[in-house]
Amino acid sequence: EPPSVAGLSALMAADEATIGRYFITGSFNAWSFSEMLPVLGSLEVFEIEVELYGWGEEFQVVRNKDWQQTIYSVDGEVYGPDDGGQGLNWHISGRPGDVVRVEFR
């Protein structure tokens, strides 16, 4: 018997929590969340284009808009998603007006 609408919604929510949605937040978007979309044909690669407003920008990748699920780097090693990324921002170098594609795998 197929699941009820409520059951299907619960399954979809559980799936989303497991797989996750990824967001970028940084100095270029006033630290609001902009969703990174999956690359066509992939469920593991997400990307977004951002415009630089300064001579360099910093950002974080956050799963499910939950600050307890940040992905960050320390000495070239990538960690997360967890709550250890506060202040450990990624950096983009460039000039004002540059458009940069950020890809997350």
Short mmCIF file of N, CA and C in Angstrom, two decimals:
data_model
loop_
_atom_site.label_atom_id
_atom_site.label_comp_id
_atom_site.label_asym_id
_atom_site.label_seq_id
_atom_site.Cartn_x
_atom_site.Cartn_y
_atom_site.Cartn_z
N GLU A 1 0.86 -1.18 0.00
CA GLU A 1 0.00 0.00 0.00
C GLU A 1 0.90 1.23 0.00
N PRO A 2 0.62 2.21 -0.88
CA PRO A 2 1.46 3.42 -0.92
C PRO A 2 1.31 4.24 0.35
N PRO A 3 2.36 5.01 0.70
CA PRO A 3 2.28 5.82 1.91
C PRO A 3 1.24 6.93 1.76
N SER A 4 0.68 7.33 2.88
CA SER A 4 -0.28 8.44 2.89
C SER A 4 0.47 9.73 2.56
N VAL A 5 -0.28 10.79 2.29
CA VAL A 5 0.34 12.08 2.01
C VAL A 5 1.20 12.51 3.19
N ALA A 6 0.70 12.35 4.41
CA ALA A 6 1.47 12.72 5.60
C ALA A 6 2.72 11.85 5.71
N GLY A 7 2.56 10.55 5.41
CA GLY A 7 3.71 9.64 5.46
C GLY A 7 4.74 9.98 4.41
N LEU A 8 4.27 10.34 3.21
CA LEU A 8 5.18 10.71 2.13
C LEU A 8 5.92 12.00 2.48
N SER A 9 5.21 12.97 3.06
CA SER A 9 5.85 14.22 3.48
C SER A 9 6.92 13.95 4.53
N ALA A 10 6.63 13.05 5.47
CA ALA A 10 7.61 12.71 6.50
C ALA A 10 8.83 12.04 5.88
N LEU A 11 8.61 11.15 4.90
CA LEU A 11 9.74 10.50 4.22
C LEU A 11 10.59 11.52 3.48
N MET A 12 9.94 12.46 2.79
CA MET A 12 10.68 13.48 2.05
C MET A 12 11.46 14.37 3.00
N ALA A 13 10.88 14.72 4.14
CA ALA A 13 11.59 15.56 5.12
C ALA A 13 12.79 14.81 5.68
N ALA A 14 12.62 13.51 5.97
CA ALA A 14 13.73 12.72 6.49
C ALA A 14 14.84 12.61 5.45
N ASP A 15 14.46 12.42 4.18
CA ASP A 15 15.43 12.36 3.09
C ASP A 15 16.20 13.66 2.98
N GLU A 16 15.50 14.79 3.03
CA GLU A 16 16.16 16.09 2.92
C GLU A 16 17.13 16.31 4.07
N ALA A 17 16.74 15.89 5.28
CA ALA A 17 17.62 16.05 6.44
C ALA A 17 18.87 15.20 6.28
N THR A 18 18.73 14.01 5.69
CA THR A 18 19.87 13.13 5.50
C THR A 18 20.79 13.66 4.40
N ILE A 19 20.20 13.98 3.25
CA ILE A 19 20.99 14.46 2.12
C ILE A 19 21.40 15.91 2.36
N GLY A 20 20.45 16.72 2.71
CA GLY A 20 20.71 18.12 3.03
C GLY A 20 20.63 19.04 1.84
N ARG A 21 20.37 20.28 2.15
CA ARG A 21 20.44 21.38 1.20
C ARG A 21 21.58 22.25 1.68
N TYR A 22 22.32 22.82 0.73
CA TYR A 22 23.51 23.58 1.09
C TYR A 22 23.34 25.05 0.70
N PHE A 23 23.80 25.91 1.59
CA PHE A 23 23.65 27.35 1.42
C PHE A 23 24.99 28.02 1.61
N ILE A 24 25.19 29.14 0.89
CA ILE A 24 26.37 29.95 1.08
C ILE A 24 25.93 31.23 1.77
N THR A 25 26.73 31.66 2.71
CA THR A 25 26.45 32.91 3.42
C THR A 25 27.77 33.63 3.60
N GLY A 26 27.79 34.92 3.28
CA GLY A 26 29.06 35.61 3.36
C GLY A 26 28.95 37.11 3.30
N SER A 27 30.11 37.74 3.19
CA SER A 27 30.16 39.20 3.18
C SER A 27 29.50 39.78 1.94
N PHE A 28 29.41 39.01 0.85
CA PHE A 28 28.81 39.49 -0.40
C PHE A 28 27.29 39.46 -0.37
N ASN A 29 26.67 38.74 0.58
CA ASN A 29 25.20 38.73 0.67
C ASN A 29 24.72 39.08 2.08
N ALA A 30 25.53 39.88 2.78
CA ALA A 30 25.20 40.35 4.14
C ALA A 30 24.92 39.18 5.09
N TRP A 31 25.62 38.07 4.88
CA TRP A 31 25.53 36.88 5.73
C TRP A 31 24.12 36.30 5.78
N SER A 32 23.39 36.48 4.68
CA SER A 32 22.10 35.79 4.55
C SER A 32 22.36 34.47 3.82
N PHE A 33 21.36 33.61 3.74
CA PHE A 33 21.54 32.30 3.11
C PHE A 33 21.11 32.35 1.65
N SER A 34 22.00 31.94 0.74
CA SER A 34 21.68 31.77 -0.68
C SER A 34 21.90 30.30 -1.00
N GLU A 35 20.88 29.66 -1.56
CA GLU A 35 20.97 28.22 -1.78
C GLU A 35 21.91 27.87 -2.93
N MET A 36 22.75 26.88 -2.69
CA MET A 36 23.62 26.32 -3.71
C MET A 36 22.82 25.20 -4.38
N LEU A 37 22.77 25.20 -5.70
CA LEU A 37 21.96 24.23 -6.42
C LEU A 37 22.81 23.07 -6.90
N PRO A 38 22.21 21.87 -6.97
CA PRO A 38 22.97 20.72 -7.47
C PRO A 38 23.35 20.93 -8.93
N VAL A 39 24.55 20.50 -9.28
CA VAL A 39 25.00 20.53 -10.67
C VAL A 39 24.19 19.48 -11.42
N LEU A 40 23.73 19.82 -12.60
CA LEU A 40 22.92 18.92 -13.41
C LEU A 40 23.57 17.56 -13.52
N GLY A 41 22.83 16.53 -13.17
CA GLY A 41 23.34 15.16 -13.27
C GLY A 41 24.09 14.69 -12.04
N SER A 42 24.15 15.50 -10.99
CA SER A 42 24.89 15.12 -9.79
C SER A 42 24.06 15.41 -8.54
N LEU A 43 24.13 14.51 -7.59
CA LEU A 43 23.50 14.75 -6.29
C LEU A 43 24.53 15.12 -5.24
N GLU A 44 25.80 15.19 -5.65
CA GLU A 44 26.88 15.42 -4.69
C GLU A 44 27.66 16.70 -4.93
N VAL A 45 27.37 17.41 -6.01
CA VAL A 45 28.09 18.64 -6.32
C VAL A 45 27.07 19.78 -6.38
N PHE A 46 27.36 20.84 -5.63
CA PHE A 46 26.47 22.00 -5.56
C PHE A 46 27.28 23.23 -5.98
N GLU A 47 26.60 24.21 -6.59
CA GLU A 47 27.32 25.40 -7.03
C GLU A 47 26.43 26.62 -6.95
N ILE A 48 27.10 27.78 -6.98
CA ILE A 48 26.42 29.07 -7.01
C ILE A 48 27.40 30.09 -7.55
N GLU A 49 26.89 31.10 -8.23
CA GLU A 49 27.72 32.22 -8.67
C GLU A 49 27.45 33.39 -7.75
N VAL A 50 28.52 34.06 -7.32
CA VAL A 50 28.38 35.23 -6.46
C VAL A 50 29.17 36.38 -7.07
N GLU A 51 28.65 37.58 -6.86
CA GLU A 51 29.35 38.77 -7.32
C GLU A 51 30.11 39.37 -6.15
N LEU A 52 31.35 39.72 -6.40
CA LEU A 52 32.18 40.33 -5.36
C LEU A 52 31.90 41.83 -5.30
N TYR A 53 31.75 42.32 -4.08
CA TYR A 53 31.52 43.75 -3.89
C TYR A 53 32.74 44.45 -3.33
N GLY A 54 33.70 43.69 -2.86
CA GLY A 54 34.94 44.24 -2.34
C GLY A 54 36.11 43.60 -3.05
N TRP A 55 37.32 43.89 -2.56
CA TRP A 55 38.54 43.32 -3.13
C TRP A 55 38.79 41.91 -2.66
N GLY A 56 37.92 41.37 -1.92
CA GLY A 56 37.97 40.01 -1.43
C GLY A 56 36.75 39.80 -0.58
N GLU A 57 36.28 38.60 -0.51
CA GLU A 57 35.09 38.29 0.27
C GLU A 57 35.36 37.04 1.09
N GLU A 58 34.56 36.85 2.12
CA GLU A 58 34.64 35.62 2.89
C GLU A 58 33.25 35.04 3.03
N PHE A 59 33.21 33.71 3.24
CA PHE A 59 31.92 33.04 3.30
C PHE A 59 32.01 31.73 4.07
N GLN A 60 30.85 31.17 4.34
CA GLN A 60 30.74 29.84 4.92
C GLN A 60 29.73 29.04 4.11
N VAL A 61 29.87 27.73 4.11
CA VAL A 61 28.87 26.82 3.56
C VAL A 61 28.15 26.21 4.75
N VAL A 62 26.81 26.25 4.71
CA VAL A 62 26.00 25.79 5.83
C VAL A 62 24.94 24.83 5.31
N ARG A 63 24.81 23.69 5.96
CA ARG A 63 23.79 22.72 5.56
C ARG A 63 22.48 23.03 6.25
N ASN A 64 21.39 23.02 5.49
CA ASN A 64 20.03 23.17 6.00
C ASN A 64 19.81 24.46 6.79
N LYS A 65 20.56 25.52 6.47
CA LYS A 65 20.46 26.81 7.17
C LYS A 65 20.66 26.66 8.68
N ASP A 66 21.45 25.70 9.08
CA ASP A 66 21.67 25.39 10.49
C ASP A 66 23.14 25.69 10.83
N TRP A 67 23.36 26.73 11.65
CA TRP A 67 24.73 27.13 11.99
C TRP A 67 25.49 26.04 12.74
N GLN A 68 24.80 25.02 13.20
CA GLN A 68 25.47 23.88 13.84
C GLN A 68 25.97 22.88 12.80
N GLN A 69 25.78 23.21 11.50
CA GLN A 69 26.18 22.32 10.40
C GLN A 69 27.01 23.09 9.36
N THR A 70 28.08 23.73 9.81
CA THR A 70 28.94 24.45 8.88
C THR A 70 30.02 23.52 8.33
N ILE A 71 30.47 23.83 7.12
CA ILE A 71 31.58 23.12 6.50
C ILE A 71 32.72 24.14 6.40
N TYR A 72 33.89 23.81 6.89
CA TYR A 72 34.97 24.78 7.02
C TYR A 72 36.31 24.10 6.84
N SER A 73 37.35 24.91 6.74
CA SER A 73 38.70 24.40 6.53
C SER A 73 39.64 24.87 7.64
N VAL A 74 40.51 23.96 8.06
CA VAL A 74 41.58 24.28 9.00
C VAL A 74 42.85 23.66 8.44
N ASP A 75 43.83 24.52 8.15
CA ASP A 75 45.12 24.06 7.61
C ASP A 75 44.95 23.15 6.40
N GLY A 76 44.01 23.50 5.51
CA GLY A 76 43.82 22.75 4.28
C GLY A 76 42.95 21.51 4.40
N GLU A 77 42.56 21.14 5.60
CA GLU A 77 41.67 19.99 5.80
C GLU A 77 40.24 20.50 5.95
N VAL A 78 39.28 19.81 5.33
CA VAL A 78 37.88 20.22 5.39
C VAL A 78 37.17 19.44 6.48
N TYR A 79 36.37 20.16 7.28
CA TYR A 79 35.62 19.57 8.39
C TYR A 79 34.14 19.92 8.28
N GLY A 80 33.34 19.17 9.00
CA GLY A 80 31.91 19.43 9.09
C GLY A 80 31.12 18.45 8.25
N PRO A 81 29.85 18.60 8.24
CA PRO A 81 29.10 19.67 8.89
C PRO A 81 29.02 19.47 10.41
N ASP A 82 29.44 20.51 11.14
CA ASP A 82 29.33 20.52 12.59
C ASP A 82 29.37 21.96 13.09
N ASP A 83 29.45 22.13 14.40
CA ASP A 83 29.37 23.47 14.98
C ASP A 83 30.75 24.10 15.23
N GLY A 84 31.80 23.55 14.63
CA GLY A 84 33.15 24.05 14.89
C GLY A 84 33.65 25.11 13.95
N GLY A 85 32.82 25.63 13.05
CA GLY A 85 33.31 26.52 12.01
C GLY A 85 33.23 28.00 12.28
N GLN A 86 32.83 28.39 13.48
CA GLN A 86 32.67 29.82 13.74
C GLN A 86 33.98 30.56 13.53
N GLY A 87 33.95 31.56 12.65
CA GLY A 87 35.13 32.37 12.36
C GLY A 87 36.12 31.73 11.40
N LEU A 88 35.88 30.49 11.00
CA LEU A 88 36.78 29.80 10.07
C LEU A 88 36.20 29.91 8.66
N ASN A 89 36.26 31.11 8.11
CA ASN A 89 35.63 31.40 6.84
C ASN A 89 36.53 31.06 5.66
N TRP A 90 35.88 30.70 4.54
CA TRP A 90 36.57 30.55 3.27
C TRP A 90 36.78 31.95 2.71
N HIS A 91 37.80 32.14 1.88
CA HIS A 91 38.11 33.45 1.31
C HIS A 91 38.13 33.38 -0.21
N ILE A 92 37.60 34.43 -0.84
CA ILE A 92 37.64 34.59 -2.29
C ILE A 92 38.42 35.86 -2.58
N SER A 93 39.42 35.76 -3.43
CA SER A 93 40.16 36.94 -3.86
C SER A 93 39.62 37.40 -5.20
N GLY A 94 39.56 38.70 -5.38
CA GLY A 94 39.08 39.24 -6.65
C GLY A 94 38.85 40.72 -6.53
N ARG A 95 38.28 41.27 -7.61
CA ARG A 95 38.01 42.71 -7.66
C ARG A 95 36.51 42.94 -7.59
N PRO A 96 36.10 44.12 -7.14
CA PRO A 96 34.68 44.45 -7.14
C PRO A 96 34.09 44.26 -8.55
N GLY A 97 32.94 43.58 -8.61
CA GLY A 97 32.28 43.32 -9.88
C GLY A 97 32.59 41.95 -10.46
N ASP A 98 33.67 41.29 -10.00
CA ASP A 98 33.96 39.94 -10.47
C ASP A 98 32.83 39.00 -10.07
N VAL A 99 32.51 38.06 -10.95
CA VAL A 99 31.53 37.03 -10.64
C VAL A 99 32.30 35.72 -10.53
N VAL A 100 32.12 35.04 -9.40
CA VAL A 100 32.88 33.82 -9.11
C VAL A 100 31.91 32.68 -8.88
N ARG A 101 32.23 31.52 -9.45
CA ARG A 101 31.42 30.33 -9.18
C ARG A 101 32.05 29.57 -8.02
N VAL A 102 31.25 29.29 -7.01
CA VAL A 102 31.70 28.50 -5.86
C VAL A 102 31.08 27.12 -6.01
N GLU A 103 31.92 26.10 -5.95
CA GLU A 103 31.48 24.72 -6.11
C GLU A 103 31.79 23.95 -4.84
N PHE A 104 30.83 23.17 -4.39
CA PHE A 104 30.98 22.38 -3.17
C PHE A 104 30.71 20.92 -3.50
N ARG A 105 31.65 20.04 -3.11
CA ARG A 105 31.50 18.59 -3.35
C ARG A 105 31.39 17.86 -2.05
#
